Coordinates of C-alpha atoms in Angstrom, one line a residue:
M1 CA 129.6 148.4 89.0
K2 CA 132.8 150.0 90.5
L3 CA 130.7 152.9 91.9
K4 CA 128.4 150.5 93.7
S5 CA 131.3 148.6 95.2
L6 CA 132.9 151.8 96.3
L7 CA 129.8 153.2 97.9
S8 CA 129.2 149.9 99.8
I9 CA 132.5 150.6 101.7
F10 CA 131.2 153.8 103.4
T11 CA 128.8 154.2 106.2
P12 CA 125.8 156.7 105.9
I13 CA 127.7 159.2 108.2
Q14 CA 130.8 159.0 105.9
L15 CA 128.5 159.5 102.8
L16 CA 126.9 162.5 104.5
Q17 CA 130.3 164.1 105.3
A18 CA 131.5 163.4 101.7
S19 CA 128.3 165.0 100.3
F20 CA 128.7 168.2 102.4
F21 CA 132.3 168.5 101.4
T22 CA 131.3 168.1 97.7
L23 CA 128.6 170.6 98.1
L24 CA 131.0 173.1 99.7
T25 CA 133.6 172.6 97.0
L26 CA 131.0 173.1 94.3
S27 CA 129.6 176.2 95.9
L28 CA 133.0 177.8 96.4
T29 CA 134.0 177.0 92.8
L30 CA 130.8 178.3 91.4
H31 CA 131.0 181.4 93.5
A32 CA 134.5 182.1 92.3
V33 CA 133.5 181.7 88.7
L34 CA 130.5 183.9 89.0
S35 CA 132.5 186.6 90.8
F36 CA 134.4 187.5 87.6
T37 CA 133.6 190.9 86.1
P38 CA 130.4 190.8 84.0
T39 CA 132.5 191.7 81.0
L40 CA 134.1 188.3 81.1
L41 CA 130.7 186.5 81.2
N42 CA 128.6 185.5 78.4
P43 CA 124.8 186.2 78.7
H44 CA 124.1 182.8 80.2
L45 CA 126.6 183.1 83.0
L46 CA 125.5 186.6 83.6
L47 CA 122.0 185.4 84.2
L48 CA 123.3 182.7 86.6
S49 CA 125.3 185.3 88.5
Q50 CA 122.2 187.2 89.2
H51 CA 120.5 184.1 90.8
K52 CA 123.2 182.7 93.0
A53 CA 120.9 181.8 96.0
L54 CA 118.5 179.9 93.7
L55 CA 121.3 178.0 92.1
F56 CA 122.9 177.1 95.4
S57 CA 119.6 175.9 96.8
F58 CA 119.0 173.8 93.7
L59 CA 122.5 172.2 94.0
Y60 CA 121.9 171.6 97.7
C61 CA 118.6 169.8 97.0
I62 CA 120.2 167.6 94.4
I63 CA 123.0 166.5 96.7
L64 CA 120.6 165.7 99.6
T65 CA 118.3 163.8 97.2
L66 CA 121.2 161.7 96.0
L67 CA 122.4 161.1 99.5
A68 CA 118.9 160.0 100.6
Y69 CA 118.7 157.6 97.7
L70 CA 122.1 156.0 98.4
C71 CA 121.4 155.6 102.1
T72 CA 117.8 154.2 101.9
R73 CA 117.8 152.1 98.7
P74 CA 117.6 148.3 99.4
R75 CA 121.0 146.7 99.0
P76 CA 121.1 144.2 96.1
V77 CA 120.9 140.5 97.1
Y78 CA 122.5 137.9 94.9
L79 CA 122.2 134.1 94.6
L80 CA 125.9 133.2 94.3
N81 CA 125.2 129.6 93.4
Y82 CA 123.1 126.6 94.4
S83 CA 123.3 122.8 94.4
C84 CA 120.6 120.1 94.2
F85 CA 121.1 116.7 95.9
K86 CA 120.9 113.6 93.7
P87 CA 120.8 110.3 95.6
D88 CA 122.6 107.2 94.5
H89 CA 121.2 105.0 91.7
D90 CA 120.2 102.3 94.2
R91 CA 117.7 104.7 95.8
K92 CA 115.6 104.9 92.6
C93 CA 112.0 104.1 93.4
S94 CA 110.2 102.7 90.4
Y95 CA 106.6 101.5 90.3
E96 CA 107.8 97.9 90.9
V97 CA 109.8 99.0 94.0
C98 CA 106.8 100.8 95.4
E99 CA 104.4 98.0 94.8
Y100 CA 106.8 95.5 96.3
F101 CA 107.3 97.6 99.4
V102 CA 103.5 98.1 99.9
R103 CA 102.8 94.4 99.7
R104 CA 105.8 93.4 101.9
S105 CA 104.7 95.7 104.6
K106 CA 101.3 94.0 104.9
R107 CA 99.9 97.3 106.4
F108 CA 97.4 98.1 103.7
S109 CA 94.1 96.6 102.7
E110 CA 93.7 95.4 99.1
V111 CA 91.4 98.3 98.5
S112 CA 94.1 100.8 99.6
E113 CA 96.7 99.0 97.5
N114 CA 94.5 99.3 94.4
F115 CA 93.8 103.0 95.2
M116 CA 97.5 103.8 95.5
R117 CA 98.3 101.9 92.3
G118 CA 95.7 104.0 90.4
I119 CA 97.1 107.3 91.9
Y120 CA 100.7 106.4 91.1
L121 CA 99.9 105.4 87.5
K122 CA 98.3 108.8 86.7
S123 CA 100.5 110.9 89.0
G124 CA 103.0 111.9 86.3
L125 CA 105.9 110.3 88.1
G126 CA 108.5 108.2 86.2
N127 CA 110.5 105.3 87.4
E128 CA 113.6 107.3 88.5
A129 CA 112.5 109.4 91.5
Y130 CA 114.2 108.6 94.8
A131 CA 113.0 107.1 98.0
P132 CA 114.5 107.2 101.6
P133 CA 116.7 104.4 102.9
F134 CA 114.1 102.5 104.9
I135 CA 112.1 101.6 101.7
F136 CA 114.9 99.3 100.6
Q137 CA 115.6 97.7 104.0
T138 CA 114.2 94.4 105.3
D139 CA 112.7 96.2 108.2
Y140 CA 110.0 98.3 106.5
E141 CA 109.3 100.3 109.7
A142 CA 110.7 103.9 109.5
R143 CA 112.6 105.0 112.6
L144 CA 114.3 108.2 113.7
R145 CA 117.7 107.0 112.5
S146 CA 116.3 106.7 109.0
A147 CA 115.0 110.2 109.1
V148 CA 118.3 111.6 110.4
Q149 CA 120.2 109.7 107.8
E150 CA 117.9 111.0 105.0
A151 CA 118.4 114.6 106.3
E152 CA 122.2 114.3 106.7
E153 CA 122.7 112.7 103.3
G154 CA 120.8 115.4 101.4
M155 CA 121.9 118.5 103.3
I156 CA 125.6 117.7 103.7
T157 CA 126.0 116.5 100.2
A158 CA 124.3 119.6 98.7
V159 CA 126.2 122.0 101.0
D160 CA 129.6 120.4 100.3
S161 CA 129.0 120.6 96.6
L162 CA 127.8 124.2 96.9
L163 CA 130.9 125.3 98.9
S164 CA 133.2 123.7 96.4
K165 CA 131.6 125.7 93.6
T166 CA 131.6 129.1 95.3
N167 CA 135.0 128.9 97.0
V168 CA 133.6 130.7 100.0
P169 CA 135.2 129.7 103.2
I170 CA 132.8 128.2 105.7
S171 CA 133.9 130.8 108.3
M172 CA 132.4 133.6 106.2
I173 CA 128.9 132.3 106.5
D174 CA 127.1 134.3 109.2
T175 CA 123.5 133.1 108.6
V176 CA 122.2 129.5 108.3
I177 CA 118.5 128.9 107.3
V178 CA 117.2 125.4 107.1
T179 CA 113.6 124.5 106.2
C180 CA 112.0 121.1 106.6
G181 CA 108.3 120.9 106.9
M182 CA 107.7 117.6 108.5
F183 CA 110.8 116.7 110.5
T184 CA 111.9 118.8 113.4
P185 CA 114.4 117.0 115.6
S186 CA 116.1 118.5 118.6
P187 CA 118.7 119.9 118.3
S188 CA 117.4 121.4 115.0
L189 CA 118.6 120.6 111.5
A190 CA 120.2 124.1 111.4
S191 CA 122.2 123.2 114.6
L192 CA 123.2 119.9 112.9
L193 CA 124.8 122.0 110.1
V194 CA 126.4 124.4 112.6
N195 CA 127.9 121.4 114.4
H196 CA 129.0 119.5 111.3
Y197 CA 130.8 122.5 109.7
K198 CA 132.0 124.0 113.1
L199 CA 130.6 127.4 112.4
G200 CA 131.5 130.3 114.7
D201 CA 129.5 131.2 117.8
S202 CA 128.2 134.4 116.3
V203 CA 126.4 132.6 113.4
K204 CA 122.6 133.3 113.2
S205 CA 120.6 130.1 112.6
Y206 CA 116.9 129.7 111.7
N207 CA 114.9 126.5 111.4
L208 CA 111.6 126.7 109.5
S209 CA 109.0 123.9 109.8
G210 CA 105.4 123.2 109.0
M211 CA 105.3 125.5 106.0
G212 CA 104.9 122.9 103.3
C213 CA 106.2 123.2 99.7
S214 CA 106.4 127.0 99.9
S215 CA 109.1 127.1 102.5
G216 CA 111.9 127.1 100.0
A217 CA 110.8 130.4 98.6
A218 CA 110.0 131.7 102.1
A219 CA 113.5 130.8 103.3
V220 CA 115.1 132.7 100.4
D221 CA 112.9 135.7 101.2
L222 CA 114.0 135.5 104.9
A223 CA 117.6 135.4 103.8
A224 CA 117.2 138.4 101.6
R225 CA 115.6 140.4 104.4
L226 CA 118.3 139.6 106.8
L227 CA 121.0 140.5 104.3
R228 CA 119.4 143.8 103.5
S229 CA 118.9 144.7 107.2
G230 CA 122.6 144.2 107.8
G231 CA 123.5 147.7 106.7
K232 CA 126.6 148.1 104.7
T233 CA 128.3 145.0 106.1
A234 CA 128.8 142.2 103.5
G235 CA 127.4 138.9 104.6
Y236 CA 126.7 135.4 103.4
A237 CA 123.5 133.4 104.1
L238 CA 123.3 129.6 103.6
V239 CA 119.8 128.4 102.7
V240 CA 119.2 124.6 102.9
V241 CA 115.8 123.4 101.6
T242 CA 114.8 119.8 102.3
E243 CA 111.9 117.5 103.3
S244 CA 111.7 114.2 105.2
I245 CA 109.8 111.2 103.9
S246 CA 111.0 108.6 106.4
L247 CA 108.8 109.4 109.3
N248 CA 105.9 110.7 107.2
W249 CA 105.0 107.6 105.2
Y250 CA 101.4 106.9 106.0
F251 CA 100.4 103.3 107.0
G252 CA 96.6 103.4 107.0
D253 CA 93.6 103.3 104.7
D254 CA 92.4 106.9 104.7
R255 CA 92.4 107.8 101.0
S256 CA 93.2 111.5 101.5
M257 CA 96.3 110.5 103.3
L258 CA 97.4 107.7 101.0
V259 CA 98.0 110.2 98.2
T260 CA 101.2 111.5 99.8
N261 CA 102.8 108.0 99.6
C262 CA 102.4 108.1 95.9
I263 CA 103.8 111.5 94.9
F264 CA 106.4 112.7 97.5
R265 CA 110.0 111.7 97.0
V266 CA 113.5 112.6 98.3
G267 CA 115.2 115.9 97.4
C268 CA 117.2 118.7 98.9
A269 CA 118.8 121.9 97.7
A270 CA 121.3 124.3 99.1
A271 CA 121.8 128.0 98.0
L272 CA 124.4 130.6 99.0
M273 CA 123.2 134.2 99.0
T274 CA 125.1 137.4 99.6
N275 CA 124.8 141.2 99.6
D276 CA 128.5 141.7 98.7
G277 CA 128.5 143.9 95.6
A278 CA 132.0 142.7 94.8
R279 CA 130.6 139.2 94.1
R280 CA 128.0 140.3 91.6
R281 CA 130.3 139.2 88.7
D282 CA 130.4 135.7 90.2
A283 CA 126.7 135.4 91.1
K284 CA 124.1 133.5 89.0
L285 CA 121.0 135.6 89.9
E286 CA 120.0 138.8 91.5
L287 CA 116.8 138.8 93.5
L288 CA 114.4 141.5 92.2
H289 CA 111.2 140.9 94.0
S290 CA 109.8 138.5 96.6
L291 CA 106.1 138.2 97.6
R292 CA 104.4 136.0 100.2
T293 CA 100.6 135.8 100.7
H294 CA 99.0 133.9 103.5
H295 CA 95.4 132.7 103.1
G296 CA 95.1 130.8 106.4
A297 CA 92.4 133.0 107.8
D298 CA 90.0 131.1 105.5
D299 CA 89.0 127.8 107.1
S300 CA 88.9 125.8 103.9
A301 CA 92.3 127.1 102.9
Y302 CA 93.7 126.3 106.3
A303 CA 92.4 122.7 106.2
A304 CA 93.2 121.9 102.6
A305 CA 96.4 120.1 103.5
Y306 CA 96.3 119.0 107.1
Q307 CA 98.3 116.7 109.4
A308 CA 96.1 114.5 111.6
E309 CA 95.3 111.0 112.9
D310 CA 93.0 108.7 111.1
T311 CA 90.3 106.7 112.9
H312 CA 92.9 104.1 113.9
G313 CA 95.5 106.6 115.2
N314 CA 97.8 106.5 112.2
V315 CA 99.3 109.9 111.5
G316 CA 99.3 111.3 108.0
V317 CA 98.9 114.4 105.9
A318 CA 95.4 114.6 104.4
L319 CA 95.3 116.3 101.0
K320 CA 91.6 117.3 100.7
K321 CA 89.7 117.4 97.4
D322 CA 89.3 121.1 98.0
L323 CA 93.0 121.6 97.6
I324 CA 92.9 122.4 93.9
R325 CA 90.2 125.0 94.3
V326 CA 92.1 126.6 97.2
A327 CA 95.3 126.7 95.2
G328 CA 93.4 128.4 92.3
E329 CA 91.9 131.0 94.5
G330 CA 95.2 131.6 96.4
L331 CA 97.0 132.1 93.1
R332 CA 94.4 134.6 91.8
S333 CA 94.8 136.7 94.9
H334 CA 98.6 136.4 94.8
I335 CA 99.0 137.5 91.2
K336 CA 96.8 140.5 91.8
K337 CA 99.4 141.8 94.2
L338 CA 102.4 140.6 92.1
A339 CA 101.2 142.0 88.8
P340 CA 101.8 145.7 89.5
R341 CA 105.4 145.0 90.6
V342 CA 106.5 143.0 87.6
L343 CA 104.2 143.7 84.6
P344 CA 105.1 146.3 81.9
V345 CA 102.9 149.4 81.9
V346 CA 101.3 148.4 78.6
Q347 CA 100.1 145.2 80.2
M348 CA 98.8 146.9 83.3
V349 CA 96.8 149.4 81.2
N350 CA 95.4 146.6 79.1
Y351 CA 94.5 144.6 82.2
G352 CA 92.7 147.6 83.7
Y353 CA 90.8 148.2 80.5
R354 CA 89.7 144.6 80.2
A355 CA 88.7 144.5 83.8
V356 CA 86.5 147.6 83.5
M357 CA 84.9 146.3 80.3
G358 CA 84.3 142.9 81.8
A359 CA 82.6 144.6 84.8
L360 CA 80.4 146.7 82.5
K361 CA 79.4 143.7 80.4
K362 CA 79.0 141.5 83.5
D363 CA 80.4 138.5 81.6
G364 CA 82.1 137.2 84.8
K365 CA 85.3 136.1 83.0
P366 CA 88.3 137.5 84.8
H367 CA 91.1 138.7 82.5
V368 CA 94.5 137.2 83.1
P369 CA 97.5 139.4 82.3
D370 CA 100.2 137.9 80.0
F371 CA 103.0 137.1 82.4
T372 CA 105.3 136.1 79.6
T373 CA 105.9 139.8 79.0
A374 CA 107.3 140.0 82.6
F375 CA 109.3 136.8 82.7
E376 CA 111.3 134.7 80.2
H377 CA 111.3 131.6 82.4
M378 CA 108.8 130.2 85.0
C379 CA 109.5 127.6 87.7
V380 CA 105.9 126.6 88.5
H381 CA 105.2 124.7 91.7
T382 CA 105.4 120.9 91.0
G383 CA 102.9 119.9 93.6
G384 CA 101.3 117.3 91.3
K385 CA 99.9 116.8 87.9
A386 CA 96.5 118.4 88.8
V387 CA 98.3 121.4 90.4
I388 CA 100.4 122.0 87.3
E389 CA 97.4 121.8 85.0
T390 CA 95.4 124.1 87.2
V391 CA 98.2 126.8 87.3
G392 CA 98.6 126.4 83.5
R393 CA 94.8 126.8 82.9
L394 CA 94.4 129.8 85.2
M395 CA 97.3 131.7 83.8
R396 CA 96.8 130.6 80.2
L397 CA 100.3 129.1 80.0
S398 CA 101.3 126.9 77.1
D399 CA 102.8 123.4 77.5
D400 CA 106.2 124.9 76.7
L401 CA 106.1 127.1 79.8
T402 CA 104.9 124.3 82.1
E403 CA 107.4 121.8 80.6
P404 CA 110.1 122.2 83.4
A405 CA 107.5 121.6 86.1
R406 CA 106.1 118.5 84.3
M407 CA 109.5 117.1 83.6
C408 CA 110.7 117.7 87.1
L409 CA 107.7 115.8 88.5
H410 CA 108.4 113.0 86.1
R411 CA 112.1 112.7 87.0
F412 CA 112.2 113.6 90.7
G413 CA 108.6 113.4 91.9
N414 CA 107.3 116.0 94.4
T415 CA 110.4 116.9 96.5
S416 CA 108.4 119.6 98.3
S417 CA 110.1 122.9 98.9
S418 CA 113.2 122.2 96.9
L419 CA 111.3 121.7 93.7
V420 CA 111.9 125.2 92.3
F421 CA 115.7 124.7 92.4
Y422 CA 115.4 121.4 90.5
E423 CA 113.4 123.3 87.9
L424 CA 116.0 126.0 87.7
A425 CA 118.6 123.3 87.2
Y426 CA 116.5 122.0 84.3
F427 CA 116.6 125.4 82.6
E428 CA 120.4 125.5 83.0
A429 CA 120.8 121.9 81.7
K430 CA 119.0 123.0 78.6
N431 CA 121.1 126.2 78.4
R432 CA 117.9 128.3 78.2
V433 CA 118.7 131.1 80.6
K434 CA 120.6 134.0 79.2
K435 CA 122.1 137.1 80.8
G436 CA 119.4 139.6 81.6
D437 CA 116.5 137.0 81.6
R438 CA 114.0 137.2 84.4
V439 CA 113.0 134.0 86.2
W440 CA 109.8 133.5 88.3
M441 CA 109.7 130.9 91.0
L442 CA 106.1 130.2 92.2
A443 CA 105.4 127.8 95.1
F444 CA 102.4 126.8 97.2
G445 CA 102.4 125.6 100.8
T446 CA 100.2 124.4 103.6
G447 CA 98.6 127.1 105.6
F448 CA 97.6 128.0 102.8
K449 CA 100.4 130.1 101.4
V450 CA 101.6 131.3 98.0
C451 CA 105.2 132.6 97.5
S452 CA 106.9 134.2 94.6
L453 CA 110.6 134.9 93.9
V454 CA 111.6 137.0 90.9
W455 CA 115.2 136.8 89.7
K456 CA 117.4 138.5 87.1
S457 CA 120.0 136.3 85.5
L458 CA 123.5 137.8 85.7
Q459 CA 125.1 135.3 83.3
D460 CA 124.3 132.8 80.6
S461 CA 123.4 129.4 82.0
C462 CA 125.7 126.4 81.7
M463 CA 125.7 122.8 82.8
D464 CA 127.4 122.6 86.2
A465 CA 129.3 119.4 87.1
D466 CA 126.8 118.6 89.9
N467 CA 123.6 119.4 87.9
P468 CA 121.1 116.7 88.8
W469 CA 119.9 116.5 85.1
M470 CA 123.4 115.8 83.7
D471 CA 123.0 112.1 83.0
C472 CA 119.4 112.3 81.7
I473 CA 118.7 115.7 80.1
H474 CA 119.0 114.3 76.6
R475 CA 115.9 112.2 77.3
Y476 CA 113.8 115.3 78.2
P477 CA 111.1 116.5 77.6
V478 CA 109.3 113.1 77.4
K479 CA 106.2 113.0 75.3
A480 CA 104.0 111.1 77.7
W481 CA 103.9 111.8 81.5

């Protein structure tokens, strides 16, 4: 640990100079030792004295190899801490609240009302997920100010909580990444945070949109790449993951678009990442691997979740019936690339053997590696009940492994890209994560994309004061969802 912190201070040129100085010192010392009269040498030293050139060449290669490794290895990236936004109690959106809002708006036919009722009752959502402000106002029509209010409440509350936990001065943050799939105001949400916290004029800001529920993992991947490309300079990246419900409530009768009204709810998460080796002791997680696969070249995958107008001009996001199949195929392709990076050698050999035997027997049943040998905890994408069940079936996961995803859907609904952080908070509320454990975050997004983050826990989990599960974790897991 101390060696890594010391090496992070020096530039590659300084390391090169130090290496040559060390090599020169070793060479002179060894030459002096081997220059003694042979009578003072034991047989082994006598043998070495006769092969000075070979020995010096060997030492030179070792020093250069060590130098190359130190200069080219990726710098570790840490998740210092994170916070999840939890709205006030008066924003809870129960089944009764939803039904009252739908009827009061008088914008839906009776057939559509019955359809949404059926979807909601079998969606897996409980009665404590949160809705945006306009749902509870007398004017049911969502407007820009409602969307801005929703964004500000979630982002600023989460960031304030995060900064208070990490004790990192706001002036030290040099990168801000905000992701929100469906709300892209001008100036951007990233600029909103820069303005609110009065960040310096050298801050780098990125605003991601249109990436769906995978954008949280994609934003973390982007932050890690930026931190690693910064050389030996220590930096801090603020990642804010949110979504907007206000301007994306669908008022129409297209069934494929009505589903979003039933499952998407309010949520936001903020995470602070750094490449400062001196903060390793304070960090929660270290990022080991990140992988993003994009399947948008396939027409059916591209159109599986698609924003469009219905026949009456109402804008909504259509979730096609083909979405579950697309998600399954995308996951299969994704884990084929992820497996060699994370699975133990024994599992890879077993997987290769079974794949060959299956091809010879032509049974058509693909073998699924046991990913429980690679990870102790899994944050599976909480896109909906059908998505969770599909992932569990394809990867042969038990109910215990999909429990956090199912309970997160029940308590908070589909909060889109911030879901994986609410699941991580569930693990911490249950005190399940121990130092050295590996955590896999898996998310799907429109496009169609699949994203993975693989973390290593640097400390035992504990219940933070702002954990969104604090007041209800004793009730979970629920038996029926």
